Coordinates of C-alpha atoms and ligand atoms in Angstrom, one line a residue:
M1 CA 88.8 108.8 101.4
K2 CA 92.1 110.6 102.6
D3 CA 91.0 111.0 106.0
T4 CA 90.2 106.9 106.2
I5 CA 93.6 106.4 104.4
K6 CA 95.5 108.6 106.8
Q7 CA 93.8 107.0 109.9
L8 CA 94.8 103.2 108.9
V9 CA 98.3 104.1 107.6
E10 CA 99.2 105.7 110.9
A11 CA 97.7 102.9 113.1
Y12 CA 99.2 100.1 114.7
G13 CA 98.8 96.6 113.2
P14 CA 102.0 94.1 112.9
S15 CA 101.0 90.5 112.1
G16 CA 99.2 88.9 115.1
S17 CA 98.4 92.3 116.8
E18 CA 95.8 93.7 114.3
E19 CA 93.4 94.8 116.8
Q20 CA 93.7 98.4 116.7
V21 CA 93.1 98.3 113.2
A22 CA 90.6 95.6 113.4
Q23 CA 88.8 98.1 115.5
L24 CA 88.8 101.0 113.3
L25 CA 87.4 98.8 110.1
T26 CA 84.7 97.3 112.2
N27 CA 83.3 101.0 113.2
I28 CA 83.5 102.0 109.7
M29 CA 82.1 99.0 108.1
E30 CA 79.2 98.5 110.4
E31 CA 77.8 101.6 108.8
L32 CA 78.0 100.3 105.1
V33 CA 77.1 96.3 105.5
D34 CA 74.8 93.7 106.8
E35 CA 77.0 92.2 109.4
V36 CA 80.4 92.4 110.3
Y37 CA 82.2 90.1 113.1
T38 CA 86.0 89.2 114.1
D39 CA 87.0 85.4 113.7
E40 CA 88.8 83.3 115.8
L41 CA 92.4 84.5 114.0
G42 CA 91.4 88.1 113.8
N43 CA 90.1 88.4 110.6
V44 CA 87.2 90.9 110.3
V45 CA 84.6 90.1 108.0
A46 CA 81.9 92.1 106.5
V47 CA 79.1 90.8 104.9
K48 CA 76.6 92.2 102.1
K49 CA 73.9 89.2 101.9
G50 CA 72.5 87.9 99.2
N51 CA 69.3 86.2 98.1
S52 CA 69.2 82.6 98.6
G53 CA 71.3 81.1 95.7
A54 CA 73.3 83.7 95.6
K55 CA 77.2 83.0 94.2
K56 CA 79.4 83.8 97.5
V57 CA 82.4 86.2 96.4
M58 CA 85.2 86.9 99.0
L59 CA 87.3 89.8 98.8
A60 CA 90.2 89.6 101.2
A61 CA 92.5 92.6 101.7
H62 CA 95.3 91.9 104.6
M63 CA 95.1 94.4 107.4
D64 CA 98.2 93.8 109.0
E65 CA 102.0 95.5 108.2
I66 CA 105.4 94.5 109.0
G67 CA 107.1 94.9 112.2
V68 CA 110.0 94.0 114.4
I69 CA 109.6 92.2 118.0
V70 CA 111.6 92.2 121.1
T71 CA 113.7 88.8 121.6
D72 CA 116.3 90.2 124.4
I73 CA 116.8 93.4 126.5
D74 CA 120.4 93.9 127.6
E75 CA 121.5 95.2 130.8
K76 CA 121.6 98.5 129.5
G77 CA 118.7 98.5 128.1
F78 CA 119.1 98.0 124.3
L79 CA 116.4 95.5 122.8
R80 CA 117.3 92.9 120.3
F81 CA 115.0 92.1 118.0
S82 CA 114.0 90.2 115.2
N83 CA 111.7 90.6 112.2
I84 CA 107.8 90.1 111.6
G85 CA 107.5 90.1 107.7
G86 CA 109.8 90.7 105.1
V87 CA 111.9 93.5 106.6
S88 CA 115.2 94.2 105.5
P89 CA 117.8 95.3 108.1
H90 CA 119.4 98.0 105.7
T91 CA 116.0 100.1 105.5
L92 CA 115.9 100.1 109.5
I93 CA 118.8 102.3 109.7
G94 CA 117.7 106.0 110.7
Q95 CA 114.3 104.3 110.9
R96 CA 111.6 105.1 114.3
V97 CA 109.6 102.2 115.6
R98 CA 106.6 102.6 117.8
F99 CA 104.9 99.9 119.9
A100 CA 101.5 99.7 120.6
N101 CA 101.4 101.4 124.3
G102 CA 103.3 104.5 122.1
T103 CA 107.3 103.9 123.3
I104 CA 109.1 104.9 120.2
G105 CA 112.4 103.6 119.5
I106 CA 115.4 104.2 116.8
F107 CA 117.6 101.5 115.3
G108 CA 121.5 101.2 116.2
F109 CA 123.8 99.1 114.9
E110 CA 127.6 97.4 116.1
N111 CA 130.7 98.7 114.5
L112 CA 131.1 96.9 111.0
E113 CA 133.8 96.1 108.6
H114 CA 131.5 96.6 106.0
I115 CA 127.8 97.4 105.6
K116 CA 126.7 94.6 103.7
D117 CA 127.6 92.7 106.9
L118 CA 124.6 94.3 108.5
N119 CA 121.8 91.9 109.9
F120 CA 119.4 91.8 112.6
R121 CA 121.9 90.2 115.3
K122 CA 124.3 93.5 115.0
M123 CA 121.5 95.8 115.6
F124 CA 119.6 97.0 118.4
I125 CA 116.7 99.1 119.4
D126 CA 117.6 102.3 121.3
I127 CA 113.9 103.3 123.7
G128 CA 116.1 106.1 125.4
V129 CA 116.6 104.1 128.9
S130 CA 119.7 103.3 130.7
S131 CA 119.2 100.2 132.3
R132 CA 117.0 96.5 131.6
E133 CA 114.7 97.6 134.7
E134 CA 113.6 100.7 133.0
A135 CA 113.2 99.4 129.6
M136 CA 111.2 96.6 131.0
G137 CA 109.0 99.6 132.1
K138 CA 108.0 100.2 128.9
V139 CA 108.6 97.2 126.6
N140 CA 108.6 93.6 127.3
I141 CA 110.0 90.3 125.4
G142 CA 107.8 89.8 122.5
D143 CA 106.4 93.2 121.9
A144 CA 106.2 94.3 118.4
A145 CA 106.5 97.2 116.8
V146 CA 105.7 99.1 113.4
Y147 CA 107.4 102.1 111.2
H148 CA 106.5 105.4 112.9
R149 CA 105.6 107.6 110.1
E150 CA 103.1 109.9 109.1
L151 CA 101.0 110.1 105.5
C152 CA 102.1 112.4 102.8
Q153 CA 100.8 113.6 99.6
E154 CA 102.8 115.1 96.4
G155 CA 100.6 115.6 93.7
T156 CA 98.6 112.2 92.9
R157 CA 101.2 109.9 94.8
L158 CA 100.7 109.3 98.5
I159 CA 103.6 108.1 100.7
A160 CA 103.3 106.5 104.0
K161 CA 104.2 103.1 105.8
S162 CA 101.8 100.0 105.8
L163 CA 100.1 101.4 102.2
D164 CA 100.9 97.5 102.1
N165 CA 98.1 96.9 102.7
R166 CA 95.5 99.6 104.5
I167 CA 95.5 101.4 101.1
S168 CA 93.6 98.0 99.6
C169 CA 91.4 98.2 103.3
T170 CA 90.4 101.3 101.9
V171 CA 89.3 100.2 98.6
L172 CA 87.1 97.5 100.1
I173 CA 85.2 100.5 102.3
E174 CA 85.0 102.5 99.1
V175 CA 83.4 99.2 96.8
A176 CA 81.0 98.6 100.4
K177 CA 80.0 102.4 100.1
R178 CA 79.9 102.6 96.5
L179 CA 78.0 99.2 95.4
K180 CA 74.6 99.9 95.0
A181 CA 72.9 96.6 93.8
S182 CA 74.6 93.3 93.6
P183 CA 73.4 89.7 92.6
H184 CA 75.9 88.1 94.8
E185 CA 76.9 87.6 98.3
I186 CA 79.7 89.3 99.3
Y187 CA 82.0 89.1 102.0
L188 CA 84.7 91.9 102.4
V189 CA 87.6 90.4 104.3
F190 CA 90.0 92.2 105.8
T191 CA 92.9 89.6 106.6
S192 CA 95.0 88.7 109.5
Q193 CA 98.8 87.6 109.5
E194 CA 99.6 88.0 105.5
E195 CA 102.5 89.2 105.7
V196 CA 103.7 85.8 108.1
G197 CA 102.1 83.5 105.2
L198 CA 98.7 84.1 104.5
R199 CA 97.6 82.6 107.5
G200 CA 94.1 84.9 108.5
A201 CA 92.9 84.6 104.6
R202 CA 93.5 80.8 104.9
T203 CA 91.1 79.9 107.7
A204 CA 88.3 82.9 106.4
A205 CA 88.3 81.3 103.1
Y206 CA 87.8 78.0 105.0
A207 CA 84.8 79.1 106.9
L208 CA 83.3 81.5 104.5
D209 CA 83.7 78.6 101.5
P210 CA 83.3 81.1 98.9
D211 CA 82.6 80.6 95.0
Y212 CA 85.2 83.1 94.0
G213 CA 88.2 84.8 95.7
I214 CA 89.7 88.0 94.8
A215 CA 92.6 89.0 96.6
V216 CA 93.4 93.0 96.9
D217 CA 97.1 93.6 97.6
V218 CA 100.0 96.3 96.6
T219 CA 102.5 94.7 93.8
G220 CA 105.8 96.0 92.4
T221 CA 106.5 98.3 89.8
G222 CA 109.1 98.4 87.4
D223 CA 109.4 102.2 86.5
T224 CA 112.2 103.5 88.5
P225 CA 115.9 104.2 87.6
E226 CA 117.5 100.3 86.7
A227 CA 114.6 98.5 88.6
R228 CA 113.9 95.0 88.1
R229 CA 112.3 94.2 84.8
M230 CA 108.5 94.4 85.9
A231 CA 105.8 95.9 83.3
V232 CA 103.7 97.7 85.9
S233 CA 104.2 101.2 86.4
L234 CA 102.3 103.8 88.9
G235 CA 99.9 105.7 87.4
K236 CA 99.1 103.6 84.7
G237 CA 95.9 102.0 86.1
T238 CA 94.7 99.2 88.4
A239 CA 97.1 96.0 87.8
I240 CA 95.4 92.6 87.4
K241 CA 97.4 89.5 88.5
V242 CA 98.7 87.0 86.4
K243 CA 100.8 85.1 88.6
D244 CA 103.0 86.0 91.4
M245 CA 105.2 83.1 93.7
S246 CA 102.0 82.3 95.9
V247 CA 99.2 82.0 93.0
I248 CA 98.4 81.5 89.0
S249 CA 94.9 83.5 88.8
H250 CA 92.2 81.3 87.8
P251 CA 91.7 82.3 84.3
T252 CA 87.6 82.6 84.9
V253 CA 88.9 85.4 87.3
R254 CA 91.3 86.9 85.5
N255 CA 89.4 87.1 82.1
L256 CA 86.4 88.5 84.1
L257 CA 88.6 91.1 85.4
V258 CA 90.0 92.3 82.1
N259 CA 87.3 92.0 80.3
T260 CA 85.0 94.1 82.7
A261 CA 88.0 96.8 82.6
E262 CA 87.7 97.0 79.0
A263 CA 84.0 97.1 79.0
Q264 CA 84.1 99.9 81.4
G265 CA 87.2 102.0 80.0
I266 CA 89.1 101.6 83.3
P267 CA 92.7 101.5 82.7
Y268 CA 94.6 98.1 83.7
Q269 CA 97.8 96.5 83.5
M270 CA 98.9 92.9 83.5
E271 CA 100.9 91.9 86.8
V272 CA 103.3 89.3 86.9
L273 CA 105.2 89.6 90.1
D274 CA 108.5 87.3 90.0
W275 CA 108.9 87.9 94.0
G276 CA 106.1 87.7 96.8
G277 CA 102.6 86.4 97.1
T278 CA 99.3 87.6 98.1
D279 CA 95.9 86.4 100.1
A280 CA 94.7 84.8 96.7
G281 CA 97.5 82.3 97.6
A282 CA 95.7 80.6 100.5
I283 CA 92.3 81.3 99.2
H284 CA 92.6 79.3 95.8
L285 CA 93.7 76.2 97.9
T286 CA 91.2 76.3 100.2
R287 CA 88.6 72.6 100.6
S288 CA 88.7 71.5 96.9
G289 CA 89.9 74.7 95.2
V290 CA 88.6 78.4 94.8
P291 CA 88.7 80.0 91.5
T292 CA 90.4 83.2 92.8
G293 CA 92.3 86.2 90.6
A294 CA 93.8 89.2 92.5
V295 CA 93.5 93.2 91.7
S296 CA 96.8 94.8 92.8
I297 CA 97.6 98.6 93.3
P298 CA 101.0 99.2 92.2
C299 CA 103.3 100.4 94.7
R300 CA 107.0 101.8 94.5
Y301 CA 109.2 100.8 97.6
V302 CA 107.6 98.1 99.3
H303 CA 108.0 97.1 102.7
T304 CA 109.8 100.5 103.7
P305 CA 108.3 103.1 105.8
S306 CA 108.0 105.5 102.7
E307 CA 105.7 103.5 100.3
M308 CA 104.4 105.5 97.2
V309 CA 101.3 104.7 95.3
D310 CA 99.1 106.6 92.8
I311 CA 95.3 107.8 93.8
N312 CA 94.4 107.2 90.5
D313 CA 95.2 103.5 90.5
V314 CA 93.4 103.2 93.8
E315 CA 90.3 105.0 92.2
H316 CA 90.6 102.8 89.3
S317 CA 91.1 99.3 91.6
I318 CA 87.8 100.5 93.1
Q319 CA 85.8 101.3 90.1
L320 CA 86.7 97.5 88.4
L321 CA 85.8 95.8 91.7
V322 CA 82.5 97.4 91.9
A323 CA 81.8 96.7 88.0
V324 CA 82.8 92.9 88.5
L325 CA 80.5 92.8 91.6
E326 CA 77.5 94.5 90.0
G327 CA 77.4 92.3 86.8
P328 CA 76.7 88.5 86.5
L329 CA 79.6 85.8 87.5
P330 CA 80.6 83.0 85.2
Ligands
CO1 CO1 103.9 93.1 102.4
ZN2 ZN1 100.8 93.1 100.9

């Protein structure tokens, strides 16, 4: 599993340019399910077929990651940029980014009176060139870049960029591997463009018209010094979502997850996230409404180049989803 995680987190896939990650996932899933295809918005859909009349369950894990996008190039070859998804300017200082073609850039910023005045308009990316012409040989307006980081492990903790949400992509892969028999038709969907507004999940859910939806994503924690209050900790189990800013989990799905975790003795925590959203937000509003919940992996430092999860929470999330899919649905 660790090799897969390393491959996925180190891959390039900002929102709207998920092709490299999509290809990796397609190659992996083709061995594990009945059918894999990519839809018009770039979602990768892996199907485990059920008998006729089987309930349709959609599991969604977004495969895109946050990043930056080039808006302008000056005469000395410095790139101006905007954000793709939730990137904080302060997080970027000292960081490296990588473009699709492998070009590496670092962030610089203009002279400021106060560091709190820092914003994207005062920042630039330096790709080691001296002129616009030279820069244009490597990077064009509209090219996107992602954090340039490798996976590290300390004990049971994994540290990497884009654990949000490639760790959940890994969860879906493991579910496909471990699921023996299921009475349901299961759609494992690796969605595009979550970080810019749950866009891929919206069209995928419409096309699949599932009976139930479960999003798999990371969530925040309240277990670091002076953290914002949140009753979720790293290493204390999978997190079952009650609410975030995009969804209030359907009681049927929430109770199914809780009751299954209780019955199987799988450690879990209840998640109330008072910022951010997930694909569940788009799925549950599809057509006339889809009962939807979410399984979350507790994650520290979300949207930084060094996100951190506990491998035990990942394992417990896999176990919970497999148990739910092997059992009957309400
Ligand atoms: Co995110
Ligand atoms: Zn996410």
